Each structure stands twice: as structure tokens, then as C-alpha cells.
PDB file of C-alpha atoms in Angstrom:
ATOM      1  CA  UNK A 368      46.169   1.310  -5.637  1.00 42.00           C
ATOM      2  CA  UNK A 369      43.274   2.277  -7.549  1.00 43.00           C
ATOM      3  CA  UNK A 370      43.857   2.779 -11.117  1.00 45.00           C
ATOM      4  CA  UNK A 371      42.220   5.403 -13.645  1.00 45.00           C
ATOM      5  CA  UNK A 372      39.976   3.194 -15.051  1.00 46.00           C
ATOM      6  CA  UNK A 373      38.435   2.387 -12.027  1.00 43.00           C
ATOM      7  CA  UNK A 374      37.652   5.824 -11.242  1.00 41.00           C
ATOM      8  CA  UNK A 375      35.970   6.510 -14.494  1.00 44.00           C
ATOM      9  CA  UNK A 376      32.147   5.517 -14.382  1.00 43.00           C
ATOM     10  CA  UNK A 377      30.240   5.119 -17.359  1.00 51.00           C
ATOM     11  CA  UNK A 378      25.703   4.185 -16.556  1.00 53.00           C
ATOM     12  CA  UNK A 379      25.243   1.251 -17.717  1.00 52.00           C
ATOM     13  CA  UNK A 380      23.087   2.264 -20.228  1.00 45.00           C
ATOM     14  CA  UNK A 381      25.895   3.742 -22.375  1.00 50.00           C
ATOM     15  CA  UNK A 382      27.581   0.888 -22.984  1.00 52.00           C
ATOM     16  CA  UNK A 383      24.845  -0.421 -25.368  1.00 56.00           C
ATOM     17  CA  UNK A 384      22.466   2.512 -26.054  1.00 55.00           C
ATOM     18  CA  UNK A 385      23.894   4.986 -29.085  1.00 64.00           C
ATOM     19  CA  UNK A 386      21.435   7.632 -28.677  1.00 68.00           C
ATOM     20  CA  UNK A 387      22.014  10.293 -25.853  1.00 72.00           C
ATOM     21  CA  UNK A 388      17.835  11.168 -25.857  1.00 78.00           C
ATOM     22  CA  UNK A 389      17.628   7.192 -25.637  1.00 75.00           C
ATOM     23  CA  UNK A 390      19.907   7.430 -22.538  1.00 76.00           C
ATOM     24  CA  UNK A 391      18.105   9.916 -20.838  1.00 80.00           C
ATOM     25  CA  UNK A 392      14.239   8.625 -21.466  1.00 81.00           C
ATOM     26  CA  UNK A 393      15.415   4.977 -19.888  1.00 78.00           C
ATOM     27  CA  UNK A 394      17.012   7.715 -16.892  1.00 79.00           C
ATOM     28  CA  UNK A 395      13.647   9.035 -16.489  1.00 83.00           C
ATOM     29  CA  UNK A 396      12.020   6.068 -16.784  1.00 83.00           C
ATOM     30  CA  UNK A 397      13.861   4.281 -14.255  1.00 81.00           C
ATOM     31  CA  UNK A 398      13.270   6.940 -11.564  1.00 83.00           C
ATOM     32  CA  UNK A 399       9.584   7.898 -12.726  1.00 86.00           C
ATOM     33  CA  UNK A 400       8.014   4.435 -13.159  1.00 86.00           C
ATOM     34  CA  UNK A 401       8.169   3.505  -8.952  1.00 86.00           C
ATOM     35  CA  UNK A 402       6.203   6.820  -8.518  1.00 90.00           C
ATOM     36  CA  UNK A 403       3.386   6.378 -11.337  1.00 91.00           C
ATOM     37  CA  UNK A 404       2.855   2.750 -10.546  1.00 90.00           C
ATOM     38  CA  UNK A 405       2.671   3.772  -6.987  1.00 91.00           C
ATOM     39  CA  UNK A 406       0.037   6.070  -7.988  1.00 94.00           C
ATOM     40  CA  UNK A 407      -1.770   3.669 -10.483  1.00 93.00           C
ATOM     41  CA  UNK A 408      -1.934   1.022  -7.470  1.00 92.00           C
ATOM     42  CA  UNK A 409      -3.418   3.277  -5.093  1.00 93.00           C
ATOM     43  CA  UNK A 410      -5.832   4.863  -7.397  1.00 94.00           C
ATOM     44  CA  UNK A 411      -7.139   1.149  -8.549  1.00 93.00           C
ATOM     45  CA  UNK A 412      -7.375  -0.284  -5.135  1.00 92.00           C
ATOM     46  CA  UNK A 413      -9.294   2.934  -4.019  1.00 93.00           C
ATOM     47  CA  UNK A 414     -11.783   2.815  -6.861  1.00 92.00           C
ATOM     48  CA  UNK A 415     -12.353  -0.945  -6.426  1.00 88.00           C
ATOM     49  CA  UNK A 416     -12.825  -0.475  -2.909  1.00 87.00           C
ATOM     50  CA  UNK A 417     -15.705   2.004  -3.745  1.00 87.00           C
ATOM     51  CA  UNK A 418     -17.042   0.154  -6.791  1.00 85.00           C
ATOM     52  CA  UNK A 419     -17.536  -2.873  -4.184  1.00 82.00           C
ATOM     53  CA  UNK A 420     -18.221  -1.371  -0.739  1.00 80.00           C
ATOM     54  CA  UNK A 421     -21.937  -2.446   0.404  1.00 71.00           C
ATOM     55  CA  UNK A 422     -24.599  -0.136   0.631  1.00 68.00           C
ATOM     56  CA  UNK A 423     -25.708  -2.407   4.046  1.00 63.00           C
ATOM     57  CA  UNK A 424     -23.033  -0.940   5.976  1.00 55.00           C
ATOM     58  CA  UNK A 425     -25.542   1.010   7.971  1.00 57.00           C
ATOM     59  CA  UNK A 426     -27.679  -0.572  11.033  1.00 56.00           C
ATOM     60  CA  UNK A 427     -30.656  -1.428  10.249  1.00 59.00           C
ATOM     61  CA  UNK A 428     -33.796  -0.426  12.010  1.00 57.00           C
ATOM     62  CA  UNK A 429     -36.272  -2.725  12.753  1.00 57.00           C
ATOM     63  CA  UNK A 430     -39.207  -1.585  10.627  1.00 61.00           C
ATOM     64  CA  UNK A 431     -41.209  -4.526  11.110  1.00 68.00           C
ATOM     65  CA  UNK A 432     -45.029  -3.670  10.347  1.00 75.00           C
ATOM     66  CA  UNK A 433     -47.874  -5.446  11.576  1.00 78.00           C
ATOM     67  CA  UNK A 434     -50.656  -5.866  10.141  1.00 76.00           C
ATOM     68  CA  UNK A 435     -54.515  -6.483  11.193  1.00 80.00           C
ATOM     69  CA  UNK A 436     -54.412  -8.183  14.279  1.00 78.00           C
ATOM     70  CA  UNK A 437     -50.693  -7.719  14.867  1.00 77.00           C
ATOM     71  CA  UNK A 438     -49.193  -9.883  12.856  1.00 80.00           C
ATOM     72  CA  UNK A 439     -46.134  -9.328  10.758  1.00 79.00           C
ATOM     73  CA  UNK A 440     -46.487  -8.317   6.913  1.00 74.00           C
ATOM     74  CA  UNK A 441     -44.151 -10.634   4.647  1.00 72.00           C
ATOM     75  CA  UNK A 442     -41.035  -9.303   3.799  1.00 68.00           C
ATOM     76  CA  UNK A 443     -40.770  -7.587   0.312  1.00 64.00           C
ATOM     77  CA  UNK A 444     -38.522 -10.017  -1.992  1.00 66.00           C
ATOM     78  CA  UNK A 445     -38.654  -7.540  -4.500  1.00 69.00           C
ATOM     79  CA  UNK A 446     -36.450  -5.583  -3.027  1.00 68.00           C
ATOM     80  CA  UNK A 447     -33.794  -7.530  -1.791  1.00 68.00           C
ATOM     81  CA  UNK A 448     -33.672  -9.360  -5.652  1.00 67.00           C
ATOM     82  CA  UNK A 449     -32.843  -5.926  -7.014  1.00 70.00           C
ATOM     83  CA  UNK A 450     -29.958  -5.604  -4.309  1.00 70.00           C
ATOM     84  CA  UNK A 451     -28.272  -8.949  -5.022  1.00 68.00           C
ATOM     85  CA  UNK A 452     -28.885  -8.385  -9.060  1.00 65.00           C
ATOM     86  CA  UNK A 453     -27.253  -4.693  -8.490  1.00 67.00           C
ATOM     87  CA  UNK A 454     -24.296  -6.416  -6.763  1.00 64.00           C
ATOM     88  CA  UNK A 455     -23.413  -9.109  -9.655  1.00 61.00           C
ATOM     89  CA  UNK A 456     -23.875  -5.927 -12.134  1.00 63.00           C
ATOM     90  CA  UNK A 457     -20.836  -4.451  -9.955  1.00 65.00           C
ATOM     91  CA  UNK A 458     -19.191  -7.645 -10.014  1.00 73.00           C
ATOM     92  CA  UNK A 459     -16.100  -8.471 -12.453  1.00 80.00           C
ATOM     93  CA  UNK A 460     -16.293 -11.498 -14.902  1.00 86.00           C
ATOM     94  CA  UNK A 461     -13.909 -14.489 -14.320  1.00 89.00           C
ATOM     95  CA  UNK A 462     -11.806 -13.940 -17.174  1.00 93.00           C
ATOM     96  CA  UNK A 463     -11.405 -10.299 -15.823  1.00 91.00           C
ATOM     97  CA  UNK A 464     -10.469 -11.936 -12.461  1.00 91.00           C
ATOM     98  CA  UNK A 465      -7.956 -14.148 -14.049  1.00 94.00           C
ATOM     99  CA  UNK A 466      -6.348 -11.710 -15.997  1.00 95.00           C
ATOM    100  CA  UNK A 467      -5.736  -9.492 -12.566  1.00 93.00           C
ATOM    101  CA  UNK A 468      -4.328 -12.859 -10.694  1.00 94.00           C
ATOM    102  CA  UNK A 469      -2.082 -13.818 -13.523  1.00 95.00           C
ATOM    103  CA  UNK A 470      -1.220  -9.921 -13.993  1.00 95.00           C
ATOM    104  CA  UNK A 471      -0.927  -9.888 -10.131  1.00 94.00           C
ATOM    105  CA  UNK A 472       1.161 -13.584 -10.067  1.00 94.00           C
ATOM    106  CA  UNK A 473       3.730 -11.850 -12.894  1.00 95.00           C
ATOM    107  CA  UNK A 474       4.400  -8.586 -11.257  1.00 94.00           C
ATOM    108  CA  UNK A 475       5.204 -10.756  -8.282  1.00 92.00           C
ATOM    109  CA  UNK A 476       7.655 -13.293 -10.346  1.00 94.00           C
ATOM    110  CA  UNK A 477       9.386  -9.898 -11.697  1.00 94.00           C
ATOM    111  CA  UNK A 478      10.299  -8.516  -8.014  1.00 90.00           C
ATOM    112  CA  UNK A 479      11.484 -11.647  -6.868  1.00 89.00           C
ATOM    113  CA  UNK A 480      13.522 -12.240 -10.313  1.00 92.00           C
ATOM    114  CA  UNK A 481      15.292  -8.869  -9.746  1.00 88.00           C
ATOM    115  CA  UNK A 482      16.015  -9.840  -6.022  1.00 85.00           C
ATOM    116  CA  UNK A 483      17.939 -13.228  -7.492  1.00 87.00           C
ATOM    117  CA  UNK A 484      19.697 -11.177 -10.223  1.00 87.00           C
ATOM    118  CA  UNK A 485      20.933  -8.906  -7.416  1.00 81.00           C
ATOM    119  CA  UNK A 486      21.975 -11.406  -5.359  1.00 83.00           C
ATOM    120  CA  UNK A 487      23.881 -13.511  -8.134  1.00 86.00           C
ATOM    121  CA  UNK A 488      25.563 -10.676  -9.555  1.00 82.00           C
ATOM    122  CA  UNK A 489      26.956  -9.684  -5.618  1.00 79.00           C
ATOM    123  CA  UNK A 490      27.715 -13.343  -5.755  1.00 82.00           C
ATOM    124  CA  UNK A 491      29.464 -14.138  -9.046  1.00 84.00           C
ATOM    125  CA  UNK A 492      31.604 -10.528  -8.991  1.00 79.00           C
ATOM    126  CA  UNK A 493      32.470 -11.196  -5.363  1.00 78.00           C
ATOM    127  CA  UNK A 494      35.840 -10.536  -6.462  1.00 81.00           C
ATOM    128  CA  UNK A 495      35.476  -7.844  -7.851  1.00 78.00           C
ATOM    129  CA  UNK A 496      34.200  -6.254  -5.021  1.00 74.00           C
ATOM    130  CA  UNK A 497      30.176  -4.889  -7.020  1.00 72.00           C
ATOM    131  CA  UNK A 498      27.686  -3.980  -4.923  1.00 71.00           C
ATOM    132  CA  UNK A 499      23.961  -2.843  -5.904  1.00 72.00           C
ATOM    133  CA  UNK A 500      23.818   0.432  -6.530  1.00 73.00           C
ATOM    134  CA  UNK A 501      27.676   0.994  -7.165  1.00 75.00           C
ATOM    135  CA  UNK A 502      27.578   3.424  -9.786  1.00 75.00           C
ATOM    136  CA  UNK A 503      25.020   5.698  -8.698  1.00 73.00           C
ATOM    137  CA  UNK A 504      26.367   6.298  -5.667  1.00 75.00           C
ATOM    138  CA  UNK A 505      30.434   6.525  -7.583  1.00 73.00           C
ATOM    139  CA  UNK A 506      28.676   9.050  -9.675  1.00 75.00           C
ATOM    140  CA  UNK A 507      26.492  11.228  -6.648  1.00 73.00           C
ATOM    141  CA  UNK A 508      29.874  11.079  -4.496  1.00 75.00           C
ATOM    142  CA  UNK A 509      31.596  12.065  -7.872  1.00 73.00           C
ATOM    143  CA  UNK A 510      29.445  15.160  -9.057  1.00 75.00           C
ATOM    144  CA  UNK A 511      29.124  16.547  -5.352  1.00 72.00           C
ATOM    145  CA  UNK A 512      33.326  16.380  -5.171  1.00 70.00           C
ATOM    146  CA  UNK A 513      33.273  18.453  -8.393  1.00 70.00           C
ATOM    147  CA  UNK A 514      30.335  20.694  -7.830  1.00 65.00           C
ATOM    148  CA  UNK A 515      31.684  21.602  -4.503  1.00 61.00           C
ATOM    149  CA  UNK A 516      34.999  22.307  -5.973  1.00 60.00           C
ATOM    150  CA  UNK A 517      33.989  25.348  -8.108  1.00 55.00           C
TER     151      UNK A 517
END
């Protein structure tokens, strides 16, 4: 038998945070973050990808040119020194490249940090029977129950 107490559920968040706008910014906050770093991710990756992409990614036509007596010109250096000093302009600087590999290596570490919290909470309240994402779905199942009943 299930007692009262049990039936009552409280977010987490109240049991520590005092202010009710404090409760509801962390609300919003944990449902809106997924969606702007989703958005964040995909707009960086798609402006690196353009910043980056090479301009050679056309075939090239063979517009060797002879000169007096058939031979080939030389090739114009000039050109092709502007190129490779235009890419390294593009290019980011190491410390820029290590700060997005440690960034990278610590958004990583904090995924797989909330997967072992997860699992060790299941673990250690085993007897009490927790699983993730208990009270939200207590509290969906709860307001539908009461919204459909007026």
C-alpha cells in the first residue's frame, strides 16, 4: 500500500531553491538549453565548414600555354603563394585549437559524468525502487489525471 507521501511530488528544485522565479528560470533552462546548444553546434560546425572549404574544389582545366617553339611557359608561383598564404590567414592559432579540444574533451567528461550519476543513483536507491525521470513522468501522469477530471 502506497502511502500519501508517496503520492505527493515535489521537483527537485524546491527542496533547496526559495524563490518561485528561481524555480521556474532553472525549469526553462533545463528544457531550453538541449535546443540552443543544438543550434549553437550546428551553426559553428556550418560556418567552420565554410570558413575552411577549398576554393580548388573545381576541376581544373589544363591551361597549359606554350610558348615559341612549343614549349611550356613556367608555372606562375605567384599565384599559388597567395593561395597557401590566404589559407593560413583562414587558419586558427594553436592556442585557439587547444582551447576547442579541451572545451571539446570537457563537454565530453560532463555527458559521461551524468551517465555514471544516473546509473549510481538507479544503483544505490535500488530499494527504493527510483528510476530516471521519476518525477516528471509522476507529475505529467498526475496533471493529465486532474486536468481530465474537470
Amino acid at each position: 500500500m502506497l502511502s500519501s507521501s508517496l503520492l505527493t511530488v515535489t521537483p527537485a528544485s524546491r527542496r533547496w531553491v526559495s524563490d518561485g522565479n528561481a524555480d521556474k528560470i532553472l525549469l526553462y533552462i533545463h528544457y531550453a538549453s538541449p535546443i540552443i546548444l543544438l543550434f549553437f553546434f550546428l551553426a559553428a560546425f556550418t560556418a567552420h565548414s565554410i570558413l575552411t572549404a577549398s576554393e580548388e574544389t573545381t576541376a581544373k582545366v589544363s591551361t597549359d600555354k606554350t610558348g615559341p617553339g612549343g614549349k611550356p611557359l613556367p608555372s606562375n608561383t605567384g599565384a599559388r603563394a597567395a593561395a597557401r598564404r590566404k589559407k593560413q590567414v583562414l587558419d586558427f592559432s594553436p592556442a585557439r585549437k587547444l582551447l576547442f579540444q579541451w572545451t571539446s574533451v570537457g563537454a565530453l567528461l560532463t555527458f559521461v559524468a551524468n551517465g555514471v550519476v544516473v546509473i549510481l543513483h538507479t544503483v544505490l536507491n535500488r530499494k527504493d525502487e527510483w528510476w530516471c525521470g521519476e518525477a516528471v513522468a509522476v507529475r505529467d501522469c498526475k496533471s493529465t489525471v486532474f486536468k481530465g477530471s474537470f
